[in-house]
GROMACS .gro file of C-alpha atoms in nm:
model
  324
    1MET     CA    1  21.791  -9.755 -23.825
    2SER     CA    2  22.107  -9.827 -24.018
    3ILE     CA    3  22.433  -9.970 -23.817
    4ASP     CA    4  22.629  -9.700 -24.006
    5ARG     CA    5  22.329  -9.456 -23.874
    6ARG     CA    6  22.300  -9.531 -23.482
    7LYS     CA    7  22.727  -9.498 -23.478
    8VAL     CA    8  22.777  -9.156 -23.643
    9ILE     CA    9  22.472  -9.054 -23.354
   10ALA     CA   10  22.664  -9.199 -23.095
   11GLY     CA   11  22.972  -9.108 -23.208
   12ALA     CA   12  22.880  -8.722 -23.195
   13ALA     CA   13  22.646  -8.787 -22.873
   14ALA     CA   14  23.033  -8.905 -22.734
   15ALA     CA   15  23.201  -8.616 -22.842
   16ALA     CA   16  22.965  -8.302 -22.770
   17SER     CA   17  22.974  -8.491 -22.402
   18ALA     CA   18  23.402  -8.494 -22.417
   19SER     CA   19  23.317  -8.099 -22.544
   20ILE     CA   20  23.119  -8.010 -22.222
   21LEU     CA   21  23.308  -8.160 -21.955
   22ALA     CA   22  23.618  -8.000 -22.115
   23LYS     CA   23  23.510  -7.673 -22.049
   24PRO     CA   24  23.566  -7.476 -21.757
   25ALA     CA   25  23.215  -7.359 -21.558
   26LEU     CA   26  23.160  -7.052 -21.669
   27ALA     CA   27  23.136  -7.039 -22.049
   28GLN     CA   28  23.429  -7.015 -22.330
   29GLY     CA   29  23.445  -6.646 -22.385
   30GLN     CA   30  23.258  -6.481 -22.117
   31PRO     CA   31  23.462  -6.162 -22.015
   32ILE     CA   32  23.703  -6.199 -21.751
   33LYS     CA   33  23.567  -6.027 -21.412
   34ILE     CA   34  23.775  -5.848 -21.148
   35ILE     CA   35  23.593  -5.708 -20.880
   36TYR     CA   36  23.682  -5.389 -20.709
   37PRO     CA   37  23.411  -5.357 -20.384
   38PHE     CA   38  23.419  -4.993 -20.401
   39ALA     CA   39  23.274  -4.627 -20.588
   40PRO     CA   40  23.445  -4.580 -20.864
   41GLY     CA   41  23.639  -4.244 -20.863
   42GLY     CA   42  23.994  -4.244 -20.678
   43GLY     CA   43  24.307  -4.334 -20.727
   44GLY     CA   44  24.236  -4.754 -20.631
   45ASP     CA   45  23.982  -4.757 -20.904
   46GLY     CA   46  24.285  -4.619 -21.121
   47VAL     CA   47  24.468  -4.837 -21.070
   48VAL     CA   48  24.260  -5.147 -21.104
   49ARG     CA   49  24.161  -5.045 -21.451
   50TYR     CA   50  24.489  -4.956 -21.548
   51LEU     CA   51  24.514  -5.354 -21.428
   52ALA     CA   52  24.189  -5.435 -21.650
   53ASP     CA   53  24.377  -5.320 -21.923
   54GLN     CA   54  24.734  -5.482 -21.909
   55MET     CA   55  24.563  -5.822 -21.843
   56ARG     CA   56  24.315  -5.724 -22.112
   57GLN     CA   57  24.631  -5.696 -22.387
   58ALA     CA   58  24.856  -6.002 -22.273
   59MET     CA   59  24.594  -6.267 -22.266
   60ASN     CA   60  24.418  -6.133 -22.563
   61GLU     CA   61  24.100  -6.148 -22.368
   62THR     CA   62  23.777  -5.939 -22.236
   63VAL     CA   63  23.842  -5.832 -21.871
   64ILE     CA   64  23.594  -5.519 -21.721
   65VAL     CA   65  23.592  -5.415 -21.422
   66GLU     CA   66  23.254  -5.443 -21.206
   67ASN     CA   67  23.229  -5.110 -20.893
   68ARG     CA   68  23.067  -5.361 -20.587
   69VAL     CA   69  22.984  -5.184 -20.331
   70GLY     CA   70  22.781  -5.180 -19.987
   71ALA     CA   71  22.894  -5.325 -19.720
   72ASP     CA   72  23.206  -5.157 -19.607
   73GLY     CA   73  23.384  -5.396 -19.901
   74ARG     CA   74  23.219  -5.739 -19.793
   75ILE     CA   75  22.937  -5.749 -20.077
   76GLY     CA   76  23.196  -5.728 -20.372
   77VAL     CA   77  23.495  -5.953 -20.063
   78ARG     CA   78  23.135  -6.179 -20.129
   79ALA     CA   79  23.093  -6.177 -20.489
   80VAL     CA   80  23.442  -6.320 -20.564
   81THR     CA   81  23.479  -6.552 -20.242
   82SER     CA   82  23.116  -6.745 -20.418
   83ALA     CA   83  23.303  -6.739 -20.716
   84PRO     CA   84  23.355  -7.092 -20.902
   85PRO     CA   85  23.707  -7.097 -20.877
   86ASP     CA   86  23.796  -7.138 -21.307
   87GLY     CA   87  23.972  -6.769 -21.336
   88ARG     CA   88  23.778  -6.607 -21.430
   89THR     CA   89  23.698  -6.315 -21.156
   90PHE     CA   90  23.925  -6.188 -20.943
   91LEU     CA   91  23.910  -5.914 -20.678
   92PHE     CA   92  24.154  -5.548 -20.604
   93SER     CA   93  24.062  -5.417 -20.325
   94PRO     CA   94  24.279  -5.217 -20.032
   95PHE     CA   95  24.360  -5.410 -19.696
   96GLY     CA   96  24.141  -5.363 -19.508
   97PRO     CA   97  23.883  -5.618 -19.612
   98ILE     CA   98  24.211  -5.849 -19.653
   99VAL     CA   99  24.288  -5.808 -19.299
  100ILE     CA  100  24.062  -5.631 -19.019
  101HIS     CA  101  23.728  -5.722 -19.134
  102PRO     CA  102  23.783  -6.033 -18.960
  103SER     CA  103  23.851  -5.781 -18.659
  104VAL     CA  104  23.602  -5.588 -18.637
  105TYR     CA  105  23.357  -5.784 -18.797
  106THR     CA  106  23.163  -6.087 -18.601
  107ASN     CA  107  22.988  -6.265 -18.886
  108LEU     CA  108  23.163  -6.225 -19.219
  109PRO     CA  109  23.026  -6.513 -19.400
  110TYR     CA  110  23.365  -6.551 -19.556
  111ASN     CA  111  23.767  -6.570 -19.390
  112PRO     CA  112  23.974  -6.347 -19.634
  113LEU     CA  113  24.251  -6.565 -19.489
  114THR     CA  114  24.131  -6.928 -19.681
  115ASP     CA  115  23.844  -6.845 -19.899
  116LEU     CA  116  24.088  -6.659 -20.107
  117VAL     CA  117  24.407  -6.722 -20.343
  118PRO     CA  118  24.689  -6.422 -20.324
  119VAL     CA  119  24.792  -6.342 -20.666
  120ALA     CA  120  24.976  -6.031 -20.637
  121GLN     CA  121  25.062  -5.699 -20.416
  122ILE     CA  122  24.947  -5.456 -20.630
  123CYS     CA  123  25.127  -5.157 -20.390
  124THR     CA  124  25.193  -4.917 -20.058
  125GLN     CA  125  25.022  -4.648 -19.879
  126GLU     CA  126  25.170  -4.463 -19.611
  127PHE     CA  127  24.995  -4.287 -19.357
  128ALA     CA  128  25.020  -3.985 -19.230
  129LEU     CA  129  24.903  -3.755 -18.909
  130SER     CA  130  24.864  -3.403 -18.962
  131THR     CA  131  24.800  -3.117 -18.729
  132GLY     CA  132  24.733  -2.722 -18.826
  133PRO     CA  133  24.688  -2.414 -18.664
  134MET     CA  134  24.542  -2.569 -18.329
  135THR     CA  135  24.861  -2.704 -18.245
  136GLY     CA  136  25.160  -2.467 -18.379
  137ALA     CA  137  25.356  -2.835 -18.374
  138LYS     CA  138  25.650  -2.877 -18.593
  139ASN     CA  139  25.769  -3.241 -18.528
  140LEU     CA  140  25.626  -3.526 -18.290
  141LYS     CA  141  25.810  -3.437 -17.909
  142GLU     CA  142  25.595  -3.081 -17.953
  143LEU     CA  143  25.299  -3.188 -18.025
  144GLU     CA  144  25.386  -3.408 -17.755
  145THR     CA  145  25.371  -3.139 -17.477
  146TRP     CA  146  25.074  -2.966 -17.673
  147LEU     CA  147  24.856  -3.285 -17.589
  148ARG     CA  148  24.976  -3.308 -17.291
  149ALA     CA  149  24.963  -2.956 -17.187
  150ASN     CA  150  24.603  -2.892 -17.376
  151PRO     CA  151  24.395  -3.294 -17.329
  152ASP     CA  152  24.047  -3.088 -17.374
  153LYS     CA  153  24.157  -3.055 -17.707
  154ALA     CA  154  24.344  -3.397 -17.758
  155ALA     CA  155  24.137  -3.553 -18.050
  156PHE     CA  156  24.249  -3.678 -18.417
  157GLY     CA  157  24.005  -3.741 -18.728
  158SER     CA  158  24.010  -3.974 -18.984
  159PRO     CA  159  23.820  -4.071 -19.245
  160GLY     CA  160  23.564  -4.292 -19.045
  161ALA     CA  161  23.573  -4.534 -18.741
  162GLY     CA  162  23.721  -4.950 -18.816
  163THR     CA  163  23.950  -4.731 -19.079
  164ILE     CA  164  24.270  -4.841 -19.086
  165PRO     CA  165  24.354  -4.443 -19.042
  166HIS     CA  166  24.159  -4.469 -18.761
  167PHE     CA  167  24.380  -4.733 -18.598
  168SER     CA  168  24.691  -4.587 -18.737
  169GLY     CA  169  24.615  -4.304 -18.493
  170VAL     CA  170  24.538  -4.549 -18.196
  171ILE     CA  171  24.951  -4.657 -18.274
  172PHE     CA  172  25.018  -4.377 -18.224
  173ALA     CA  173  24.887  -4.238 -17.896
  174THR     CA  174  24.984  -4.569 -17.746
  175ALA     CA  175  25.301  -4.448 -17.866
  176ALA     CA  176  25.300  -4.176 -17.732
  177LYS     CA  177  25.169  -4.272 -17.401
  178VAL     CA  178  24.910  -4.013 -17.471
  179GLU     CA  179  24.517  -3.902 -17.451
  180LEU     CA  180  24.390  -3.943 -17.795
  181ARG     CA  181  24.006  -3.898 -17.852
  182HIS     CA  182  23.882  -3.996 -18.197
  183VAL     CA  183  23.689  -3.818 -18.463
  184PRO     CA  184  23.542  -3.955 -18.756
  185PHE     CA  185  23.459  -3.886 -19.094
  186ARG     CA  186  23.307  -3.935 -19.388
  187GLY     CA  187  23.629  -3.946 -19.589
  188SER     CA  188  23.955  -3.737 -19.566
  189ALA     CA  189  23.879  -3.425 -19.736
  190PRO     CA  190  23.628  -3.301 -19.426
  191VAL     CA  191  23.956  -3.432 -19.233
  192LEU     CA  192  24.122  -3.238 -19.387
  193ASN     CA  193  23.915  -2.916 -19.397
  194ASP     CA  194  23.905  -2.914 -19.017
  195VAL     CA  195  24.284  -2.916 -18.955
  196VAL     CA  196  24.303  -2.661 -19.186
  197ALA     CA  197  24.061  -2.414 -19.006
  198GLY     CA  198  24.179  -2.553 -18.640
  199GLN     CA  199  23.870  -2.706 -18.566
  200ILE     CA  200  24.038  -3.027 -18.448
  201ALA     CA  201  24.415  -3.075 -18.325
  202LEU     CA  202  24.509  -3.402 -18.578
  203GLY     CA  203  24.367  -3.576 -18.927
  204SER     CA  204  24.501  -3.920 -18.958
  205THR     CA  205  24.469  -3.967 -19.320
  206PRO     CA  206  24.660  -4.158 -19.598
  207ALA     CA  207  24.964  -3.960 -19.674
  208PRO     CA  208  24.856  -3.934 -20.095
  209ASP     CA  209  24.532  -3.698 -19.966
  210ALA     CA  210  24.739  -3.433 -19.685
  211ALA     CA  211  25.027  -3.415 -19.987
  212ALA     CA  212  24.925  -3.121 -20.159
  213LEU     CA  213  24.761  -2.886 -19.894
  214HIS     CA  214  25.143  -3.033 -19.669
  215LYS     CA  215  25.333  -2.867 -19.983
  216ALA     CA  216  25.120  -2.534 -20.041
  217GLY     CA  217  25.209  -2.483 -19.618
  218GLN     CA  218  24.822  -2.544 -19.548
  219ILE     CA  219  24.902  -2.814 -19.253
  220ARG     CA  220  25.175  -2.940 -19.178
  221ILE     CA  221  25.297  -3.345 -19.179
  222LEU     CA  222  25.430  -3.445 -18.897
  223ALA     CA  223  25.507  -3.772 -19.007
  224THR     CA  224  25.464  -4.099 -19.229
  225SER     CA  225  25.409  -4.492 -19.146
  226GLY     CA  226  25.603  -4.584 -19.392
  227ALA     CA  227  25.940  -4.802 -19.390
  228THR     CA  228  26.097  -4.528 -19.539
  229ARG     CA  229  26.015  -4.099 -19.648
  230SER     CA  230  25.666  -4.075 -19.879
  231ALA     CA  231  25.807  -4.038 -20.243
  232PHE     CA  232  25.495  -3.844 -20.193
  233THR     CA  233  25.620  -3.576 -19.898
  234PRO     CA  234  25.983  -3.646 -19.907
  235ASP     CA  235  26.098  -3.385 -19.650
  236VAL     CA  236  25.839  -3.511 -19.438
  237PRO     CA  237  26.004  -3.776 -19.094
  238THR     CA  238  25.836  -4.145 -19.064
  239TYR     CA  239  25.769  -4.209 -18.718
  240LYS     CA  240  26.081  -4.410 -18.705
  241GLU     CA  241  26.270  -4.177 -18.766
  242GLN     CA  242  26.158  -3.944 -18.471
  243GLY     CA  243  26.159  -4.261 -18.229
  244TYR     CA  244  25.853  -4.400 -18.231
  245ASP     CA  245  25.826  -4.745 -18.318
  246ILE     CA  246  25.597  -4.771 -18.601
  247VAL     CA  247  25.584  -4.906 -18.908
  248ALA     CA  248  25.241  -4.931 -19.087
  249GLU     CA  249  25.161  -4.914 -19.462
  250GLY     CA  250  24.777  -4.970 -19.641
  251TRP     CA  251  24.848  -5.198 -19.954
  252TYR     CA  252  24.571  -5.304 -20.289
  253SER     CA  253  24.603  -5.682 -20.419
  254ILE     CA  254  24.462  -5.892 -20.678
  255HIS     CA  255  24.330  -6.262 -20.503
  256ALA     CA  256  24.124  -6.454 -20.684
  257PRO     CA  257  23.820  -6.741 -20.531
  258ALA     CA  258  24.033  -7.042 -20.313
  259HIS     CA  259  24.055  -7.361 -20.536
  260THR     CA  260  24.206  -7.133 -20.848
  261PRO     CA  261  24.431  -7.314 -21.011
  262GLN     CA  262  24.787  -7.227 -20.943
  263ALA     CA  263  24.931  -7.239 -21.339
  264ILE     CA  264  24.599  -6.984 -21.346
  265VAL     CA  265  24.740  -6.715 -21.012
  266ASP     CA  266  25.011  -6.805 -21.161
  267LYS     CA  267  24.983  -6.664 -21.518
  268VAL     CA  268  24.765  -6.357 -21.442
  269GLY     CA  269  25.019  -6.245 -21.139
  270GLY     CA  270  25.315  -6.319 -21.428
  271ILE     CA  271  25.081  -6.062 -21.613
  272LEU     CA  272  24.997  -5.782 -21.310
  273ILE     CA  273  25.322  -5.772 -21.153
  274ASN     CA  274  25.490  -5.695 -21.464
  275ALA     CA  275  25.264  -5.445 -21.536
  276VAL     CA  276  25.328  -5.319 -21.214
  277LYS     CA  277  25.721  -5.291 -21.257
  278SER     CA  278  25.740  -5.126 -21.574
  279PRO     CA  279  25.808  -4.729 -21.615
  280GLU     CA  280  25.456  -4.699 -21.739
  281GLY     CA  281  25.340  -4.854 -21.461
  282LYS     CA  282  25.542  -4.716 -21.210
  283GLU     CA  283  25.446  -4.362 -21.350
  284ILE     CA  284  25.033  -4.435 -21.347
  285MET     CA  285  25.031  -4.562 -21.013
  286THR     CA  286  25.250  -4.272 -20.857
  287ARG     CA  287  25.060  -4.007 -21.040
  288LEU     CA  288  24.753  -4.233 -20.908
  289GLY     CA  289  24.923  -4.175 -20.521
  290GLN     CA  290  25.069  -4.522 -20.472
  291SER     CA  291  25.365  -4.654 -20.453
  292PRO     CA  292  25.424  -4.960 -20.671
  293THR     CA  293  25.547  -5.322 -20.590
  294GLY     CA  294  25.437  -5.578 -20.760
  295ARG     CA  295  25.545  -5.876 -20.551
  296PRO     CA  296  25.437  -6.210 -20.607
  297GLY     CA  297  25.149  -6.487 -20.476
  298ALA     CA  298  25.377  -6.592 -20.205
  299GLU     CA  299  25.478  -6.317 -20.054
  300LEU     CA  300  25.194  -6.101 -20.023
  301ALA     CA  301  25.051  -6.426 -19.812
  302ALA     CA  302  25.331  -6.346 -19.585
  303ILE     CA  303  25.269  -6.049 -19.594
  304GLN     CA  304  24.891  -6.060 -19.529
  305LYS     CA  305  24.932  -6.308 -19.240
  306ARG     CA  306  25.158  -6.056 -19.076
  307ASP     CA  307  24.957  -5.730 -19.142
  308TYR     CA  308  24.641  -5.901 -18.969
  309GLU     CA  309  24.846  -6.019 -18.666
  310TYR     CA  310  24.962  -5.673 -18.647
  311TRP     CA  311  24.653  -5.493 -18.682
  312VAL     CA  312  24.388  -5.668 -18.434
  313GLY     CA  313  24.632  -5.494 -18.114
  314PRO     CA  314  24.539  -5.163 -18.168
  315ILE     CA  315  24.193  -5.260 -18.306
  316LYS     CA  316  24.145  -5.376 -17.991
  317ALA     CA  317  24.350  -5.102 -17.778
  318SER     CA  318  24.116  -4.840 -17.979
  319GLY     CA  319  23.819  -4.963 -17.788
  320PHE     CA  320  23.647  -5.091 -18.151
  321LYS     CA  321  23.343  -5.233 -18.143
  322PRO     CA  322  23.292  -5.537 -18.372
  323THR     CA  323  22.963  -5.543 -18.571
  324ASP     CA  324  22.742  -5.811 -18.840
   0.00000   0.00000   0.00000
């Protein structure tokens, strides 16, 4: 082999080696993946698909949504925490798996506070306390009177044990100093159906889930849990307005695996925040039952820590037993 030929081969090998080292952990051109740890359909799924489309346009890359369902969101979260931190995998999730799970599940294989990097808060959602013909209450004070007079019927339904609406009902019971039995359902719809039918005194659900029935006069939302009145039921006073020190909001967010480069976090966060705050984004998210916020990662980190500390108390007070 000639000296010149050896030089050519050596040079080609060095160039190939440098090229391999320069590439990220995932191959160039592989789609960016946003994992949503719940089933398709519903407001959250609609929001994430809008965000994926906005990222696709802004980054000129393929962006897909993957519904990785199971174990109350834990399977999807685990898939993100174990993914390479190369900017190709993100998590879109309600705040339950991010904030509540450490207090609910005893053997989480990850820590949401340290194994995920906050990218952006997308939107918030209030919770509603609704009643129907069983109580006939028109406000929380009337409800308190009825609950004390009817302790055998003092119960509230929620979309499931261990959900935020479950713990929201506990917060109200604690603030009002009344005994309330919790009845878990499978989703908001069956809860509200039983409230309409007078089969149960109260329903604790996300506010948008109850708004249509309230407007139709089939139930009455007695209070919403936000700092201000819900855009979906502006006629309903908040807990605070009625003298109860309760402010509790749910939210959706985007996170990335821990150690994702800050430049990637900032870039994606900026794209998402611009999308959320655009007139189109506001209209779409409001239609899907969410209140758009668009807060950057640093603010989301503080909110996440604050809410984690806030919900520990109601979870313990509920008597809910953490499970594996």
